[in-house]
Amino acid sequence: MKIFPDRLSPQQDDFYNALMDAHEGLSETDSHALNARLILLMANQIGDLDVLRDLLTTARAYADV
Amino acid sequence: MAYDYTPYPYVPPKGLTQAEPRHPVAIVGAGPIGLAMAIDLAQRGVASVVLDDNNVVSVGSRAICWAKRTLEIFDRLGVGERMLEKGVTWKIGRQFHGDREVYSFDLLPEDGHKYPAFINLQQYYVEEYLIDRVRDFPGLIDLRFRNKVVDHADRGDHTLLTVETPDGRYSLEADWLIACDGAGSPTRNRMGLSFEGQTFQEQFLIADIEMKDSPFGDAAVPERWFWFDPPFHKGKSALLHMQPDNIYRIDLQLDVDADARAEAAEDKVIPRIKAIVGDKPFRLDWVSVYKFRCIKLDRFVHGRVIFVGDSAHVVSPFGARGGNGGIQDVDNLGWKLAAVIQGKADEALIATYHDERSHGSAENILHSSRATNFMTPKTPIEALFRTEALRLAHDQPFARRILNSGRLSMPCSLEGFALQTPGAAQVPPGSPLVDAPLSGAEGETWLLSQVQGDFTLVGFGDVPLPDVPGVRRLGINQRAADYPCFTATHGHAIRRYGSDIAYLFRPDGHVAAVFRRPTAQDVARAAGRAMGKTTETA
Ligand SMILES: Cc1cc2nc3c(=O)[nH]c(=O)nc-3n(C[C@H](O)[C@H](O)[C@H](O)COP(=O)(O)OP(=O)(O)OC[C@H]3O[C@@H](n4cnc5c(N)ncnc54)[C@H](O)[C@@H]3O)c2cc1C
């Protein structure tokens, strides 16, 4: 697990709001599908496999606690 | 100890027996906003009559969080120091998820400001202090309790009001009518103005309790505790705040379909509170159930009728932007209306009150509704994102910033609006004043005490200031000049504003223009522009 520096603020609320808007009106299944597409798009945008592996490990680490 | 609601005396108004001369200004409503409005105008020599249907201050604490900028404005109005002295200055905010603390923040303000980031003080105290202050202007403020405005008619250049008193009705004319009659504004309703926006379905239980032992454990350190999904109130949110007089505020989110009346009943409330504070004894001081809305009027100015405070805009209380926003309305309108009434500015200046404060109010609504949305997820996916943000927030700094239990009230910038002259500086035109300590011939003082109230040109460092009619001058870290000069204590003022630069402040403390080498002509033009005069092209 890694601690990542904050790169969202001060726009974190704008982002979070846009994320909720993207899900507006979708069924739960469709929302999960949207999340999957979003992760793939973001991974491509990040484009650095080492960083992506760090992100995956960190996200997984929280699932184990 | 419980607040003593002593009723203020009703005095039969003159209008009952003879026609009153037309008033320059009539203010409907003696809440915090109406009272502050009357004081601001009186300090500028403008007389007003204030009409209120009631004769006691706010019932229940209602607004408790007062932000730094509000306190600075209240300082100018003469009640800031009294509020600071009585209020609770809190610094530590803790956020919990379930029974675990996710993180805490320290509001410890940076050094060199007269006022802290926030104080907590019940609205009834604020109103009491304002009423005491009103008494300092017996010739200028005519405050009438139990005078209910029941009708008004727009007469073009004035308004005719019908007022009901315990002794019957009378009428009164005023050049300007300022509606400070609150969220349910009868003035607004009478004019048929639409007031629609987002209403949140969730209800909130707001309770004040008095207890000797602090529920925080250590009474010496006032804190703000916020829970997402607390163990004592599953699936909802809760807030605990400290006020003076051993009074604590508890906000609890209720179910969408909760029965408001039943929820406010003691047999329902007491167990909920015990679940939070444990077995320590407490007394219930005030309980209320609210549904919150985020709405503003399309236009704040309708001819000679102006809406100020909750009558113009309402927000959910997360972020404390209601009363704080209203005080900034007063700060913005006071000098403009006085200038128009005294013939120093064109009536068009009043339209800029709408432009600037409608913008501020939109910003308050945006932040308040986002906080409320975060606290009350509407779908399983929204709830999922929130739960995971909370989980990450235990150690990922970015996720902490995503948690939103209210983005506490900050003043808005007026950058880009017509009255400001564009320019670049550390504190750019449109920004509200940033306070700093100064020392002068008469001892220690604050930038805010020296600048607020009038147009003021302040030179930081080596920048000579020209003499311009209607503009006060002030030098900081300057050699002797023919205007008052101060030293920047610990260099704060210079660090905050830069050196060898002059700032022109509006009477409400917002930066109107900046100059590297101010000439009389440039300063006069910028001051004229800030007074709404259209500039002649060079
Ligand atoms: C639970 C709660 C918590 C809050 N917390 C905060 C907070 O922490 N910080 C913050 O800044 N704000 C807070 N607010 C908002 C704050 O209380 C309001 O923004 C503030 O009271 C607005 O002041 P006002 O003077 O515009 O209106 P009001 O306080 O509503 O005053 C309106 C006045 O007009 C009078 N009036 C009405 N009709 C007539 C008539 N026809 N004739 C004569 N008089 C009339 C009324 O009697 C009243 O005195 C909170 C509000 C609530 C409900």
XYZ file of C-alpha atoms and ligand atoms in Angstrom:
656
model
C 0.000 0.000 0.000
C 1.149 3.484 -0.826
C 0.113 6.962 0.251
C -0.496 9.083 -2.821
C -0.017 12.845 -2.822
C -3.205 14.875 -3.143
C -3.513 16.137 -6.691
C -7.242 16.811 -6.767
C -7.695 19.704 -4.379
C -8.864 22.404 -4.587
C -11.085 20.898 -7.288
C -12.098 17.793 -5.342
C -15.708 18.933 -4.899
C -16.079 19.775 -8.588
C -14.761 16.333 -9.473
C -16.898 14.467 -6.959
C -19.970 16.295 -8.117
C -19.207 15.523 -11.773
C -18.709 11.862 -10.850
C -22.098 11.698 -9.130
C -23.667 13.454 -12.127
C -22.179 10.841 -14.453
C -24.103 8.174 -12.513
C -27.344 10.117 -12.368
C -30.333 8.057 -13.439
C -28.436 4.784 -14.002
C -29.482 1.455 -12.519
C -27.019 -0.092 -10.106
C -25.805 -2.557 -12.742
C -25.326 0.188 -15.293
C -23.437 2.222 -12.700
C -21.026 -0.636 -12.069
C -20.509 -0.961 -15.795
C -19.801 2.748 -16.003
C -17.258 2.414 -13.203
C -15.507 -0.397 -15.079
C -15.290 1.664 -18.266
C -14.063 4.627 -16.266
C -11.245 2.605 -14.693
C -10.123 1.368 -18.094
C -10.176 4.873 -19.520
C -8.297 6.275 -16.525
C -5.705 3.476 -16.738
C -5.065 4.323 -20.341
C -4.790 7.988 -19.427
C -2.292 7.230 -16.637
C -0.377 5.006 -19.034
C 2.341 3.985 -16.568
C 2.230 0.332 -15.533
C 4.261 0.822 -12.334
C 1.862 3.483 -11.134
C -1.100 1.344 -12.101
C 0.263 -1.623 -10.153
C 0.740 0.610 -7.093
C -2.842 1.805 -7.418
C -4.182 -1.719 -7.742
C -2.240 -2.953 -4.721
C -3.344 0.006 -2.633
C -6.999 -0.330 -3.577
C -6.804 -4.040 -2.812
C -5.107 -3.459 0.529
C -8.201 -1.654 1.813
C -10.382 -4.578 0.824
C -8.403 -6.815 3.183
C -8.876 -4.727 6.325
C -28.255 28.757 32.018
C -31.188 29.275 29.666
C -31.309 32.518 27.707
C -33.638 35.123 29.162
C -36.004 36.249 26.413
C -36.942 39.649 27.806
C -39.500 41.212 25.464
C -38.581 44.597 24.034
C -41.110 47.351 24.692
C -43.714 48.325 22.127
C -44.177 52.072 21.773
C -47.245 53.329 19.843
C -45.775 54.836 16.642
C -46.470 58.390 15.611
C -48.136 57.241 12.407
C -51.176 56.031 14.349
C -52.221 59.573 15.136
C -50.655 61.749 12.426
C -49.009 61.288 9.047
C -45.273 60.665 9.322
C -42.877 62.471 7.028
C -41.561 60.155 4.310
C -38.666 58.011 5.557
C -35.553 57.663 3.425
C -35.377 53.935 4.264
C -37.816 51.435 5.765
C -36.396 48.057 6.794
C -38.858 45.189 7.230
C -37.586 42.685 9.800
C -35.286 43.057 12.799
C -33.417 39.774 12.435
C -29.615 39.903 12.309
C -29.708 41.221 8.751
C -32.258 44.015 9.199
C -30.536 45.223 12.367
C -27.072 45.160 10.776
C -28.475 47.030 7.759
C -29.867 49.817 9.939
C -26.562 50.172 11.805
C -24.506 50.267 8.611
C -26.714 53.017 7.176
C -26.736 54.959 10.467
C -22.945 54.904 10.600
C -23.081 56.641 7.216
C -25.626 59.174 8.451
C -28.660 57.615 6.753
C -31.821 57.359 8.865
C -34.108 54.341 8.769
C -37.212 52.949 10.394
C -37.042 49.237 11.271
C -40.344 47.362 11.547
C -40.587 43.954 13.205
C -43.690 41.902 13.862
C -42.205 40.379 17.004
C -40.668 41.697 20.228
C -38.053 39.113 21.211
C -34.769 38.013 19.651
C -34.418 34.759 17.671
C -36.173 31.888 19.422
C -33.681 29.024 19.547
C -30.008 29.336 18.744
C -30.457 28.969 14.928
C -27.245 30.461 13.485
C -24.316 29.571 15.710
C -21.228 29.617 13.453
C -19.930 33.058 12.530
C -17.067 33.219 10.077
C -13.986 35.427 10.178
C -15.162 37.766 7.415
C -18.517 38.220 9.158
C -16.787 39.080 12.404
C -14.670 41.644 10.551
C -17.830 43.256 9.195
C -19.415 43.125 12.648
C -16.248 44.813 13.930
C -16.951 47.744 11.639
C -20.569 47.783 12.849
C -19.409 47.903 16.463
C -20.347 44.444 17.779
C -17.434 42.247 16.640
C -15.371 42.464 19.804
C -18.342 41.715 22.008
C -19.168 38.646 19.915
C -15.587 37.428 20.029
C -15.475 37.810 23.789
C -18.674 35.867 24.413
C -18.324 33.324 21.599
C -16.581 29.972 21.678
C -13.515 29.899 19.447
C -13.132 26.330 18.248
C -10.155 25.001 16.393
C -10.301 21.242 16.204
C -12.730 19.474 13.910
C -12.938 15.683 14.067
C -14.618 13.482 11.519
C -15.746 10.026 12.463
C -16.868 7.094 10.378
C -18.766 4.614 12.515
C -16.923 4.501 15.815
C -13.524 5.308 14.288
C -11.995 8.734 13.963
C -11.067 9.218 10.313
C -9.096 12.378 10.743
C -9.055 15.751 12.443
C -8.218 19.244 11.261
C -6.869 22.182 13.197
C -8.364 25.543 12.319
C -5.562 27.250 14.204
C -5.537 30.483 12.266
C -2.291 31.884 11.004
C -0.841 34.607 13.172
C -1.637 38.249 12.740
C -5.428 38.375 12.346
C -7.759 40.179 14.707
C -10.472 37.527 14.325
C -10.267 33.718 14.284
C -11.583 31.533 11.468
C -14.845 30.887 13.327
C -16.652 31.450 16.569
C -19.811 29.795 17.831
C -22.407 32.126 19.293
C -26.176 31.720 19.437
C -28.156 33.954 17.111
C -30.127 35.385 20.065
C -26.933 36.881 21.477
C -25.986 38.355 18.119
C -29.409 39.979 17.828
C -29.248 41.235 21.413
C -25.857 42.876 20.785
C -27.126 44.428 17.560
C -30.188 45.840 19.337
C -27.907 47.328 22.019
C -25.810 48.860 19.258
C -28.923 50.271 17.560
C -29.517 52.232 20.767
C -26.338 54.211 20.010
C -28.170 55.894 17.120
C -31.379 57.278 18.637
C -31.708 60.009 16.010
C -31.033 57.726 13.079
C -32.601 54.337 13.808
C -36.266 54.111 14.721
C -36.711 50.466 15.774
C -40.367 49.487 16.207
C -41.349 46.166 17.753
C -44.774 44.617 17.175
C -45.096 46.600 13.960
C -46.097 44.060 11.350
C -45.977 45.087 7.711
C -49.175 43.737 6.178
C -49.118 45.447 2.802
C -46.956 47.549 0.539
C -47.514 49.341 -2.743
C -44.853 50.377 -5.224
C -45.312 54.082 -5.997
C -42.426 54.373 -8.426
C -40.061 56.641 -6.518
C -41.256 55.430 -3.111
C -43.212 52.684 -1.378
C -46.335 52.912 0.730
C -46.429 50.453 3.630
C -49.346 49.374 5.759
C -48.329 48.455 9.289
C -50.345 46.647 11.939
C -49.753 47.331 15.643
C -51.544 46.313 18.850
C -53.282 49.714 18.574
C -54.406 49.303 14.968
C -53.089 50.073 11.516
C -51.203 53.011 10.062
C -49.379 53.773 6.882
C -45.911 54.970 6.198
C -43.974 56.081 3.125
C -40.346 55.313 2.381
C -38.056 56.171 -0.526
C -36.436 52.735 -0.241
C -37.878 49.521 1.160
C -35.382 46.912 2.306
C -36.949 43.502 2.799
C -35.078 41.693 5.581
C -38.131 39.658 6.499
C -36.503 36.244 6.336
C -36.866 33.013 4.383
C -40.670 33.231 4.305
C -40.530 36.911 3.234
C -44.097 38.280 3.132
C -42.757 41.142 0.957
C -41.528 38.640 -1.630
C -44.780 36.674 -1.530
C -46.868 39.807 -1.903
C -44.906 40.685 -5.039
C -45.519 37.194 -6.403
C -41.816 36.566 -7.020
C -40.998 32.937 -7.637
C -38.703 31.330 -5.098
C -38.015 27.795 -6.188
C -34.964 25.592 -6.018
C -33.634 22.392 -4.522
C -35.468 21.086 -1.443
C -33.744 18.237 0.346
C -36.049 15.408 1.328
C -34.112 14.483 4.454
C -35.139 16.073 7.694
C -32.776 17.145 10.412
C -33.337 17.262 14.121
C -31.608 20.283 15.658
C -31.303 20.280 19.437
C -29.561 22.497 21.956
C -28.748 20.897 25.261
C -27.235 22.392 28.369
C -24.786 20.216 30.270
C -22.091 20.935 32.797
C -19.721 18.174 31.771
C -18.567 18.584 28.222
C -19.631 15.753 25.919
C -16.210 16.209 24.298
C -14.575 14.986 27.478
C -12.336 18.007 27.900
C -14.354 21.217 28.081
C -11.254 23.350 27.817
C -10.856 22.384 24.166
C -13.988 23.180 22.187
C -14.254 20.996 19.116
C -16.569 20.184 16.242
C -17.380 16.516 15.864
C -19.000 15.132 12.786
C -20.036 11.518 12.273
C -20.786 9.706 9.063
C -22.828 6.640 9.969
C -22.300 6.799 13.753
C -22.860 3.676 15.869
C -25.585 5.537 17.821
C -27.465 6.648 14.696
C -27.036 4.006 12.005
C -26.790 5.031 8.401
C -27.214 8.733 9.067
C -25.008 11.661 10.033
C -24.585 13.618 13.256
C -22.906 16.843 14.345
C -21.880 18.108 17.761
C -20.860 21.730 18.385
C -20.133 23.764 21.493
C -21.740 27.142 22.273
C -21.282 29.530 25.208
C -23.151 28.956 28.519
C -22.481 25.174 28.442
C -24.897 24.780 25.560
C -24.178 22.117 22.953
C -25.723 21.848 19.505
C -26.642 18.465 18.109
C -27.755 17.968 14.497
C -29.122 14.555 13.560
C -30.152 13.492 10.099
C -33.581 11.825 10.129
C -35.398 9.570 7.707
C -36.932 11.071 4.625
C -40.421 10.156 5.807
C -39.920 10.829 9.527
C -42.856 12.445 11.312
C -41.464 15.874 12.241
C -43.839 16.444 15.133
C -43.173 13.056 16.699
C -39.425 13.445 16.229
C -39.407 16.748 18.108
C -41.231 15.249 21.108
C -39.144 14.818 24.249
C -39.758 11.094 24.594
C -38.205 10.645 21.146
C -35.402 13.219 21.489
C -34.036 12.364 24.940
C -33.014 8.762 24.085
C -31.351 9.957 20.880
C -29.275 12.458 22.845
C -28.439 9.981 25.579
C -27.063 7.707 22.879
C -24.545 10.440 22.072
C -23.638 11.993 25.406
C -24.105 8.945 27.608
C -25.416 9.179 31.148
C -24.116 12.671 31.926
C -27.046 14.856 33.005
C -28.335 17.438 30.542
C -31.250 19.803 30.041
C -33.062 20.159 26.727
C -32.955 23.828 25.737
C -34.421 23.916 22.216
C -35.535 21.332 19.680
C -36.643 21.781 16.128
C -37.011 19.668 12.989
C -36.016 21.192 9.659
C -36.079 20.394 5.985
C -33.529 22.437 4.096
C -33.721 24.267 0.814
C -31.222 25.971 -1.481
C -32.901 28.804 -3.386
C -32.287 32.373 -4.468
C -34.347 35.102 -6.050
C -33.691 35.828 -9.726
C -33.284 39.505 -8.925
C -32.454 41.054 -5.552
C -33.447 44.578 -6.642
C -36.946 45.469 -7.846
C -37.051 49.220 -8.367
C -37.049 50.739 -4.907
C -37.533 47.389 -3.147
C -34.332 45.529 -2.245
C -34.058 42.008 -0.838
C -31.297 41.319 1.673
C -30.475 38.172 3.677
C -32.753 35.130 3.844
C -35.523 36.930 1.942
C -33.201 36.883 -1.095
C -31.559 33.488 -0.647
C -31.671 30.447 1.611
C -29.175 27.599 1.974
C -28.930 24.414 3.984
C -26.889 25.158 7.111
C -23.943 22.852 6.354
C -21.138 25.316 5.886
C -22.854 28.082 7.870
C -23.538 30.238 4.862
C -26.987 31.657 5.678
C -26.385 34.391 8.215
C -22.791 34.793 7.101
C -23.936 35.354 3.514
C -26.573 37.856 4.635
C -24.054 39.966 6.526
C -21.999 40.220 3.350
C -25.130 41.459 1.550
C -25.374 44.238 4.141
C -21.699 45.073 3.754
C -22.127 45.317 -0.015
C -25.354 47.334 -0.030
C -24.753 49.769 2.865
C -22.218 52.105 1.277
C -23.893 51.936 -2.127
C -27.341 52.859 -0.863
C -25.928 55.629 1.337
C -24.021 57.069 -1.643
C -27.171 57.043 -3.786
C -29.338 58.588 -1.052
C -26.732 61.269 -0.399
C -26.503 62.090 -4.100
C -22.895 60.950 -4.462
C -23.680 58.122 -6.856
C -26.212 57.330 -9.514
C -29.111 55.000 -8.723
C -27.573 52.496 -11.177
C -25.013 51.630 -8.479
C -27.752 49.662 -6.686
C -27.925 47.212 -9.603
C -24.343 46.180 -8.829
C -25.534 45.003 -5.402
C -27.586 42.397 -7.231
C -24.746 41.455 -9.604
C -22.184 41.001 -6.867
C -24.299 39.408 -4.165
C -26.270 37.159 -6.479
C -22.883 35.769 -7.487
C -21.900 35.327 -3.815
C -25.198 33.662 -3.067
C -24.851 31.267 -6.023
C -21.465 30.225 -4.662
C -22.973 29.634 -1.209
C -25.774 27.571 -2.709
C -23.304 25.469 -4.713
C -21.214 24.615 -1.650
C -24.177 24.055 0.661
C -26.004 21.773 -1.733
C -22.877 19.725 -2.453
C -22.289 19.236 1.275
C -25.909 18.233 1.797
C -25.706 15.822 -1.153
C -22.561 14.244 0.262
C -24.194 13.806 3.647
C -27.346 12.274 2.216
C -26.466 9.818 -0.580
C -29.473 9.240 -2.832
C -28.582 5.921 -4.498
C -26.620 2.762 -3.582
C -23.825 3.931 -5.898
C -23.578 7.321 -4.210
C -23.474 5.540 -0.860
C -20.788 3.168 -2.155
C -18.531 5.974 -3.339
C -18.934 7.725 -0.029
C -18.152 4.627 2.023
C -15.003 3.990 0.012
C -13.920 7.640 0.192
C -14.280 7.367 3.972
C -12.251 4.170 4.002
C -9.436 5.726 1.980
C -9.582 8.879 4.093
C -8.066 7.028 7.040
C -4.685 7.547 5.400
C -4.975 9.022 1.896
C -4.861 12.828 2.127
C -6.760 13.405 -1.127
C -9.690 11.336 0.159
C -9.890 13.400 3.348
C -10.452 16.474 1.269
C -13.282 14.747 -0.570
C -15.199 14.205 2.682
C -17.714 17.012 2.847
C -19.582 17.847 6.033
C -19.823 21.503 4.999
C -17.276 23.771 3.361
C -17.187 26.526 5.934
C -18.216 29.979 4.813
C -15.595 31.997 2.965
C -16.171 35.416 1.408
C -16.501 35.388 -2.363
C -14.263 37.285 -4.734
C -15.779 40.051 -6.847
C -13.071 39.791 -9.475
C -14.251 40.583 -12.963
C -17.312 42.620 -11.922
C -17.825 46.088 -13.397
C -16.847 48.151 -10.347
C -13.335 46.709 -10.127
C -10.470 47.948 -12.283
C -8.651 44.866 -13.592
C -5.094 44.443 -12.383
C -2.639 41.898 -11.021
C -1.428 41.719 -7.415
C -0.985 39.296 -4.548
C -4.500 40.224 -3.421
C -6.154 40.787 -6.810
C -8.954 43.317 -7.416
C -12.278 41.947 -6.192
C -10.743 40.068 -3.244
C -11.940 40.831 0.248
C -9.489 42.504 2.582
C -6.893 40.295 4.266
C -6.287 41.527 7.790
C -2.840 42.262 9.268
C -1.548 43.869 12.471
C -0.130 47.403 12.302
C 1.514 49.701 14.762
C 1.208 53.447 14.625
C 1.610 56.616 16.632
C -1.374 55.634 18.776
C -0.294 52.066 19.375
C -1.280 48.699 17.950
C -4.117 48.434 15.478
C -5.369 46.275 12.607
C -5.534 46.885 8.908
C -9.263 46.161 9.001
C -9.892 48.893 11.581
C -8.030 51.412 9.431
C -9.408 50.483 6.036
C -13.074 49.511 6.336
C -15.853 52.045 6.038
C -14.542 54.468 3.403
C -12.658 54.389 0.139
C -9.056 54.002 1.285
C -5.834 54.034 -0.683
C -3.148 52.046 1.116
C 0.498 52.234 0.093
C 2.596 49.208 1.036
C 6.283 50.088 1.088
C 7.846 52.834 -0.936
C 4.945 54.155 -2.979
C 3.859 57.786 -2.577
C 0.082 58.275 -2.486
C -1.635 61.133 -4.346
C -4.347 63.187 -2.685
C -7.730 62.383 -4.246
C -11.006 63.856 -2.952
C -13.187 61.277 -1.210
C -10.309 58.813 -0.771
C -8.575 58.290 2.564
C -4.848 57.553 2.495
C -2.725 55.289 4.619
C 0.945 54.378 4.365
C 2.543 51.165 5.606
C 6.294 50.999 6.096
C 6.659 54.419 4.488
C 8.820 57.360 5.455
C 6.997 60.378 6.837
C 4.134 61.548 4.656
C 1.267 64.027 4.998
C -1.151 61.168 5.765
C -1.250 58.562 8.580
C 1.528 55.980 8.421
C 1.942 52.640 10.193
C 4.520 49.919 10.535
C 3.678 46.384 9.444
C 3.943 44.398 12.695
C 6.164 41.352 12.086
C 6.028 42.218 8.391
C 2.632 40.481 8.021
C 1.015 43.239 5.951
C 3.889 43.401 3.477
C 4.049 39.627 3.218
C 0.319 39.489 2.505
C 0.072 42.380 0.032
C 3.558 42.760 -1.454
C 5.846 45.763 -1.424
C 5.917 49.008 -3.393
C 2.307 48.712 -4.394
C -0.847 50.664 -3.613
C -4.311 49.158 -3.149
C -7.584 51.035 -3.393
C -10.137 49.445 -1.037
C -13.893 49.939 -1.360
C -15.823 50.856 1.807
C -16.708 47.149 2.195
C -13.025 46.226 2.181
C -12.939 44.622 -1.271
C -9.979 45.609 -3.436
C -11.185 47.986 -6.186
C -7.858 48.566 -7.952
C -4.093 48.199 -7.577
C -1.318 50.544 -8.689
C 2.450 50.335 -8.958
C 2.720 54.120 -9.371
C -0.620 55.666 -8.434
C -1.373 59.029 -10.040
C -4.223 61.241 -8.850
C -5.935 60.746 -12.182
C -5.731 56.934 -12.104
C -6.911 56.692 -8.520
C -9.792 59.105 -9.138
C -10.826 57.113 -12.196
C -10.763 53.801 -10.288
C -12.690 55.288 -7.372
C -15.231 56.737 -9.810
C -15.589 53.374 -11.486
C -16.167 51.719 -8.105
C -18.937 54.268 -7.504
C -20.582 53.141 -10.720
C -19.556 56.122 -12.839
C -18.934 55.197 -16.446
C -15.343 56.079 -17.228
C -14.620 58.505 -20.006
C -12.291 56.923 -22.564
C -8.743 58.215 -22.367
C -31.089 25.318 12.361
C -30.418 26.476 11.693
C -29.044 26.643 11.825
C -28.395 27.704 11.222
N -27.050 27.849 11.403
C -26.410 28.893 10.860
C -25.044 29.127 11.136
O -24.399 28.383 11.896
N -24.439 30.207 10.562
C -25.138 31.058 9.746
O -24.539 32.016 9.244
N -26.452 30.889 9.482
C -27.105 29.831 10.024
N -28.458 29.700 9.808
C -29.179 30.670 8.977
C -29.540 31.951 9.736
O -30.326 31.642 10.863
C -30.318 32.872 8.801
O -29.581 33.024 7.609
C -30.561 34.248 9.430
O -31.453 34.189 10.492
C -31.134 35.213 8.386
O -31.377 36.450 8.972
P -32.496 37.422 8.415
O -32.404 38.626 9.265
O -32.361 37.538 6.946
O -33.878 36.650 8.645
P -34.582 36.238 10.027
O -33.594 35.947 11.067
O -35.555 35.183 9.671
O -35.348 37.551 10.454
C -36.501 38.012 9.785
C -37.243 38.962 10.691
O -38.325 39.556 9.978
C -39.455 39.594 10.820
N -40.643 39.664 9.954
C -41.120 38.710 9.126
N -42.228 39.133 8.531
C -42.470 40.392 8.959
C -43.477 41.357 8.699
N -44.485 41.107 7.855
N -43.413 42.549 9.312
C -42.403 42.814 10.165
N -41.437 41.936 10.461
C -41.456 40.734 9.864
C -39.333 38.347 11.659
O -40.048 38.428 12.870
C -37.840 38.294 11.929
O -37.489 39.024 13.062
C -29.132 28.622 10.435
C -30.515 28.478 10.300
C -31.155 27.429 10.921
C -32.651 27.314 10.793
